[in-house]
Short mmCIF file of C-alpha atoms in Angstrom, two decimals:
data_model
loop_
_atom_site.label_atom_id
_atom_site.label_comp_id
_atom_site.label_asym_id
_atom_site.label_seq_id
_atom_site.Cartn_x
_atom_site.Cartn_y
_atom_site.Cartn_z
CA MET L 1286 0.00 0.00 0.00
CA LYS L 1287 2.84 2.38 0.82
CA LYS L 1288 4.56 1.73 -2.49
CA LEU L 1289 1.27 2.15 -4.39
CA THR L 1290 0.54 5.46 -2.63
CA LEU L 1291 3.99 6.82 -3.44
CA PHE L 1292 3.72 5.68 -7.07
CA ILE L 1293 0.31 7.30 -7.54
CA THR L 1294 1.51 10.54 -5.95
CA LEU L 1295 4.52 10.73 -8.27
CA LEU L 1296 2.39 9.81 -11.29
CA LEU L 1297 -0.14 12.56 -10.58
CA LEU L 1298 2.59 15.13 -10.15
CA SER L 1299 4.31 14.03 -13.35
CA SER L 1300 1.06 14.41 -15.29
CA ALA L 1301 0.41 17.86 -13.83
CA ALA L 1302 4.03 18.91 -14.44
CA LEU L 1303 3.40 18.74 -18.18
CA GLN L 1304 1.57 22.05 -17.75
CA ALA L 1305 4.43 23.68 -15.79
CA ARG L 1306 6.99 26.16 -17.12
CA THR L 1307 10.04 24.11 -16.05
CA VAL L 1308 10.50 20.85 -14.13
CA ASP L 1309 13.49 19.55 -12.17
CA VAL L 1310 13.53 15.78 -11.61
CA SER L 1311 16.11 14.29 -9.27
CA ALA L 1312 17.17 10.91 -7.91
CA ALA L 1313 19.60 10.34 -5.07
CA TYR L 1314 21.24 7.45 -3.26
CA ILE L 1315 22.77 7.69 0.21
CA GLY L 1316 24.56 4.66 1.60
CA ALA L 1317 26.47 3.61 4.71
CA SER L 1318 27.11 0.42 6.67
CA HIS L 1319 23.97 0.97 8.78
CA PHE L 1320 21.47 2.19 6.17
CA ASP L 1321 20.58 2.60 2.49
CA GLN L 1322 18.39 5.49 1.35
CA ALA L 1323 16.86 6.37 -2.02
CA ARG L 1324 15.12 9.65 -2.85
CA VAL L 1325 13.18 10.74 -5.93
CA SER L 1326 11.64 14.15 -6.45
CA ALA L 1327 10.04 16.39 -9.03
CA VAL L 1328 9.72 20.15 -8.58
CA ALA L 1329 7.88 22.30 -11.10
CA ALA L 1330 7.88 26.06 -11.66
CA TRP L 1331 4.19 26.82 -12.08
CA SER L 1332 4.86 30.53 -12.50
CA LEU L 1333 7.69 33.00 -11.94
CA ASN L 1334 6.77 33.12 -8.25
CA VAL L 1335 5.63 29.60 -7.39
CA LEU L 1336 7.50 26.29 -7.16
CA ALA L 1337 5.82 23.10 -6.01
CA GLY L 1338 6.61 19.41 -6.14
CA VAL L 1339 6.83 16.09 -4.34
CA GLU L 1340 9.64 14.02 -2.83
CA ALA L 1341 9.46 10.36 -1.85
CA LYS L 1342 12.04 8.58 0.32
CA TYR L 1343 12.84 4.94 1.02
CA VAL L 1344 15.17 3.98 3.88
CA LYS L 1345 16.35 0.51 4.86
CA GLU L 1346 18.29 0.65 8.11
CA ASP L 1347 19.44 -1.52 10.97
CA GLY L 1348 16.98 -1.79 13.83
CA PHE L 1349 13.82 -1.73 11.72
CA LYS L 1350 12.17 -4.83 10.33
CA ASP L 1351 10.60 -3.12 7.31
CA PRO L 1352 11.79 -0.25 5.10
CA ILE L 1353 10.71 3.26 6.09
CA TYR L 1354 8.67 5.18 3.50
CA SER L 1355 7.92 8.90 3.58
CA VAL L 1356 6.62 11.59 1.28
CA SER L 1357 6.86 15.39 1.36
CA LEU L 1358 5.37 18.23 -0.69
CA PRO L 1359 7.83 21.14 -0.98
CA VAL L 1360 6.40 24.54 -1.98
CA GLY L 1361 8.36 27.73 -2.69
CA LEU L 1362 6.85 31.22 -2.93
CA ASP L 1363 8.99 34.09 -4.26
CA PHE L 1364 8.10 37.67 -3.28
CA ASP L 1365 11.27 39.30 -4.69
CA TYR L 1366 13.13 40.22 -1.50
CA LEU L 1367 11.27 37.64 0.57
CA LYS L 1368 10.96 33.92 -0.14
CA LEU L 1369 8.96 31.33 1.74
CA ASP L 1370 9.71 27.60 1.61
CA LEU L 1371 7.17 25.15 3.05
CA LYS L 1372 7.46 21.38 3.27
CA PRO L 1373 4.74 19.25 4.87
CA PHE L 1374 5.83 15.61 5.28
CA TYR L 1375 4.38 12.27 6.34
CA TYR L 1376 5.99 8.97 7.42
CA PHE L 1377 3.95 5.85 6.80
CA LYS L 1378 3.35 3.44 9.69
CA ASN L 1379 6.17 1.02 10.48
CA LYS L 1380 5.44 -2.04 12.57
CA SER L 1381 7.83 -2.99 15.37
CA LYS L 1382 9.34 -6.44 15.91
CA ASP L 1383 9.30 -5.80 19.67
CA GLU L 1384 5.86 -6.03 21.32
CA ASN L 1385 6.95 -3.42 23.88
CA TYR L 1386 7.11 -0.80 21.11
CA GLN L 1387 4.05 0.57 19.38
CA ASP L 1388 3.91 1.04 15.62
CA ALA L 1389 5.80 4.17 14.57
CA SER L 1390 4.74 6.97 12.21
CA ALA L 1391 5.22 10.73 11.93
CA TYR L 1392 3.99 13.90 10.29
CA GLY L 1393 4.88 17.57 10.38
CA VAL L 1394 5.83 20.68 8.44
CA SER L 1395 8.95 22.79 8.08
CA ALA L 1396 8.96 26.46 7.05
CA ARG L 1397 11.79 28.80 6.11
CA LEU L 1398 11.57 32.54 5.44
CA ILE L 1399 14.49 33.82 3.33
CA MET L 1400 15.25 37.56 3.35
CA THR L 1401 17.47 39.22 0.73
CA LEU L 1402 19.91 41.60 2.42
CA GLU L 1403 22.04 42.22 -0.69
CA ASP L 1404 21.25 41.64 -4.36
CA ASP L 1405 23.87 43.10 -6.71
CA THR L 1406 22.87 41.71 -10.11
CA VAL L 1407 25.67 43.61 -11.92
CA ASN L 1408 28.45 41.94 -9.93
CA ASP L 1409 26.40 38.81 -9.15
CA LEU L 1410 26.67 39.25 -5.38
CA TYR L 1411 24.06 38.32 -2.81
CA THR L 1412 23.51 38.00 0.93
CA HIS L 1413 20.53 36.10 2.35
CA ALA L 1414 19.39 35.60 5.93
CA TYR L 1415 16.80 32.99 6.80
CA LEU L 1416 14.58 32.00 9.70
CA GLY L 1417 13.22 28.48 10.03
CA ALA L 1418 10.49 27.00 12.20
CA SER L 1419 9.39 23.36 12.10
CA PHE L 1420 6.88 21.11 13.80
CA ALA L 1421 6.65 17.31 13.99
CA ARG L 1422 4.54 14.79 15.85
CA GLN L 1423 5.83 11.24 16.12
CA LYS L 1424 4.05 8.10 17.21
CA GLY L 1425 6.71 6.01 18.93
CA THR L 1426 8.07 4.73 22.23
CA LEU L 1427 10.03 6.69 24.84
CA ALA L 1428 12.64 4.91 26.97
CA TYR L 1429 13.38 6.55 30.31
CA SER L 1430 16.53 6.43 32.43
CA ASP L 1431 14.76 4.31 35.08
CA GLY L 1432 14.16 1.56 32.49
CA SER L 1433 10.47 2.23 31.91
CA LEU L 1434 8.86 2.54 28.46
CA SER L 1435 6.01 4.78 27.35
CA ASN L 1436 4.13 4.62 24.03
CA GLU L 1437 3.47 8.24 23.11
CA ASP L 1438 2.61 10.72 20.42
CA TYR L 1439 5.66 12.93 20.88
CA THR L 1440 5.77 16.57 19.71
CA GLN L 1441 8.84 18.50 18.60
CA PHE L 1442 9.68 22.01 17.41
CA ALA L 1443 12.89 23.30 15.83
CA TYR L 1444 14.03 26.88 15.20
CA THR L 1445 16.82 27.83 12.80
CA LEU L 1446 18.73 31.03 12.04
CA GLY L 1447 21.09 31.10 9.06
CA LEU L 1448 23.06 33.28 6.65
CA THR L 1449 24.29 32.64 3.08
CA LYS L 1450 26.64 34.90 1.14
CA ASN L 1451 28.87 34.77 -1.93
CA PHE L 1452 32.12 36.57 -2.69
CA PHE L 1453 33.62 37.59 -6.06
CA ARG L 1454 31.41 35.08 -7.95
CA ARG L 1455 33.87 32.45 -6.75
CA PHE L 1456 33.21 31.64 -3.11
CA GLY L 1457 30.09 30.89 -1.10
CA PHE L 1458 29.61 30.81 2.67
CA GLU L 1459 26.75 29.51 4.78
CA ALA L 1460 26.34 29.34 8.57
CA ALA L 1461 23.30 28.18 10.54
CA GLY L 1462 22.25 27.23 14.04
CA THR L 1463 19.25 25.19 15.16
CA VAL L 1464 17.70 24.62 18.59
CA PHE L 1465 15.11 21.95 19.41
CA GLN L 1466 12.12 22.12 21.76
CA TYR L 1467 10.04 19.27 23.25
CA PRO L 1468 6.63 20.37 24.65
CA ASN L 1469 5.96 16.84 25.96
CA GLY L 1470 9.06 17.07 28.14
CA ILE L 1471 12.59 15.73 27.79
CA ASP L 1472 13.66 15.14 31.40
CA GLY L 1473 14.70 11.56 32.03
CA VAL L 1474 14.33 10.54 28.37
CA LYS L 1475 17.09 8.10 27.44
CA ALA L 1476 15.99 7.16 23.92
CA PHE L 1477 13.06 7.43 21.51
CA ARG L 1478 12.09 4.66 19.12
CA GLY L 1479 10.78 6.65 16.16
CA ILE L 1480 11.16 6.51 12.39
CA MET L 1481 11.40 10.21 11.49
CA ASP L 1482 14.73 11.61 10.31
CA GLN L 1483 15.31 14.71 12.48
CA GLN L 1484 16.63 16.52 9.42
CA GLU L 1485 13.05 16.96 8.28
CA LEU L 1486 13.03 19.75 10.86
CA ALA L 1487 16.32 21.40 9.86
CA PRO L 1488 19.24 20.59 7.54
CA THR L 1489 22.34 20.06 9.70
CA GLN L 1490 25.28 19.43 7.33
CA THR L 1491 25.12 15.64 7.36
CA TYR L 1492 23.73 12.94 5.09
CA ASP L 1493 23.23 10.56 8.01
CA VAL L 1494 19.79 9.41 9.14
CA VAL L 1495 19.29 11.03 12.56
CA HIS L 1496 16.74 9.61 15.02
CA ASP L 1497 18.29 10.90 18.25
CA LEU L 1498 16.61 13.89 19.92
CA GLY L 1499 18.80 16.95 19.49
CA LYS L 1500 19.56 19.87 21.79
CA TYR L 1501 21.14 22.13 19.17
CA ALA L 1502 23.25 22.01 16.02
CA LEU L 1503 25.76 24.48 14.57
CA GLY L 1504 26.92 24.14 10.98
CA THR L 1505 28.79 25.89 8.21
CA ARG L 1506 29.61 25.29 4.54
CA LEU L 1507 32.26 26.78 2.25
CA THR L 1508 31.89 26.54 -1.53
CA TRP L 1509 34.33 27.19 -4.38
CA MET L 1510 32.38 27.93 -7.57
CA TRP L 1511 33.16 27.93 -11.29
CA PRO L 1512 29.95 29.39 -12.79
CA ASP L 1513 31.10 29.14 -16.41
CA GLN L 1514 31.67 25.41 -16.00
CA GLN L 1515 28.58 24.94 -13.81
CA SER L 1516 30.64 23.20 -11.15
CA SER L 1517 31.66 23.66 -7.52
CA LEU L 1518 33.51 22.08 -4.63
CA TYR L 1519 32.21 22.33 -1.09
CA LEU L 1520 33.21 21.54 2.48
CA GLY L 1521 30.70 21.30 5.32
CA TYR L 1522 30.97 20.93 9.09
CA ARG L 1523 28.42 20.42 11.85
CA TYR L 1524 28.64 20.09 15.63
CA GLY L 1525 25.54 18.82 17.38
CA GLU L 1526 24.53 17.89 20.92
CA PHE L 1527 21.72 15.46 21.75
CA TYR L 1528 19.57 14.46 24.69
CA THR L 1529 19.68 10.79 23.68
CA ALA L 1530 23.22 10.40 22.26
CA ASP L 1531 26.77 11.70 22.59
CA PRO L 1532 27.72 14.97 20.84
CA GLU L 1533 28.81 14.55 17.21
CA HIS L 1534 31.04 16.07 14.56
CA SER L 1535 30.10 15.81 10.90
CA PHE L 1536 32.47 16.55 7.99
CA ILE L 1537 31.36 16.76 4.34
CA ALA L 1538 33.37 17.08 1.12
CA GLY L 1539 31.49 17.26 -2.18
CA ASN L 1540 31.56 18.17 -5.85
CA THR L 1541 28.77 19.38 -8.14
CA PHE L 1542 29.24 19.42 -11.91
CA ALA L 1543 27.37 19.42 -15.22
CA ILE L 1544 27.15 16.17 -17.19
CA THR L 1545 25.20 17.79 -20.03
CA ARG L 1546 23.51 21.16 -20.36
CA ASP L 1547 20.40 19.85 -18.59
CA ILE L 1548 21.79 17.14 -16.30
CA HIS L 1549 23.86 17.83 -13.18
CA ALA L 1550 25.48 15.60 -10.58
CA ASP L 1551 26.33 16.02 -6.90
CA LEU L 1552 28.82 13.60 -5.29
CA ALA L 1553 29.81 13.81 -1.62
CA TYR L 1554 31.52 11.96 1.21
CA ASN L 1555 30.35 12.44 4.81
CA HIS L 1556 32.28 11.34 7.91
CA VAL L 1557 30.39 11.41 11.20
CA ARG L 1558 31.84 10.60 14.62
CA THR L 1559 31.11 11.20 18.28
CA VAL L 1560 33.40 13.47 20.29
CA HIS L 1561 35.07 10.43 21.90
CA ASN L 1562 35.44 8.57 18.57
CA GLU L 1563 33.30 5.70 19.89
CA ASN L 1564 30.87 5.77 16.96
CA LYS L 1565 32.17 6.50 13.46
CA ARG L 1566 30.19 6.39 10.21
CA ASP L 1567 31.25 6.92 6.61
CA ILE L 1568 28.47 7.90 4.21
CA LEU L 1569 28.34 8.21 0.40
CA TYR L 1570 25.96 10.61 -1.35
CA VAL L 1571 25.14 10.60 -5.09
CA ARG L 1572 22.47 12.76 -6.75
CA LEU L 1573 21.45 13.44 -10.35
CA VAL L 1574 19.20 16.33 -11.40
CA ALA L 1575 17.61 16.72 -14.85
CA SER L 1576 15.92 19.96 -15.93
CA PHE L 1577 13.23 20.19 -18.59
#
């Protein structure tokens, strides 16, 4: 049923996209020793000011009997010096092998308001600041420090502040910070058995699948660009602290380039480790984007 729902959603969008001005279709694979993830998406420009599309994700990871399926509907609204990005998302129910855990699912929405602080079209310079606010509600199981379990519908919020800027048409810089809030309470929570990737709430410079409940995350990215060749190199870093895991460092190195005029690729390597080097992960990211 999950696969059929995702297929129908993508089919309907593809049919509607025939009426759009432009369409970007992408496919991505993210792999590591503990998970495999595939993403497909289609985003259409319905007018000069409106973008809308759909993204479907499949994740097979250790600790879950069945694959995790999710779908999101990204929407972008452009008001010249203000842009608004919205992304409602839904995770289909995943049954647990352990009778102590209830079936897991999730839904929510992320929003980001992007403000143009500088827009020099002559010299191709820009500075953007953005504010993000996200909400999610997960059906899952809380594990407390005293050993007790509680099946709950758990609510989360995340708030992000970020800045992006380019220099001399050659370099790009981005910095962002995110804090997480838990209205249901976080005291005594040791772990949460849920299926949602926390990066639905805020991008945090990693390609890992994150289930642990975060306190905050600080990240930055540096990009070297060659606009005439439609290519770039980038380095990313994130430091994050969690309520249910040790603090982590994440390092990213990637390359974007044009294969043809209308097809682009993004290849990246991501190394994630805890501050005491007790948990290390190496992650590969590959993405292709075709524009029509």
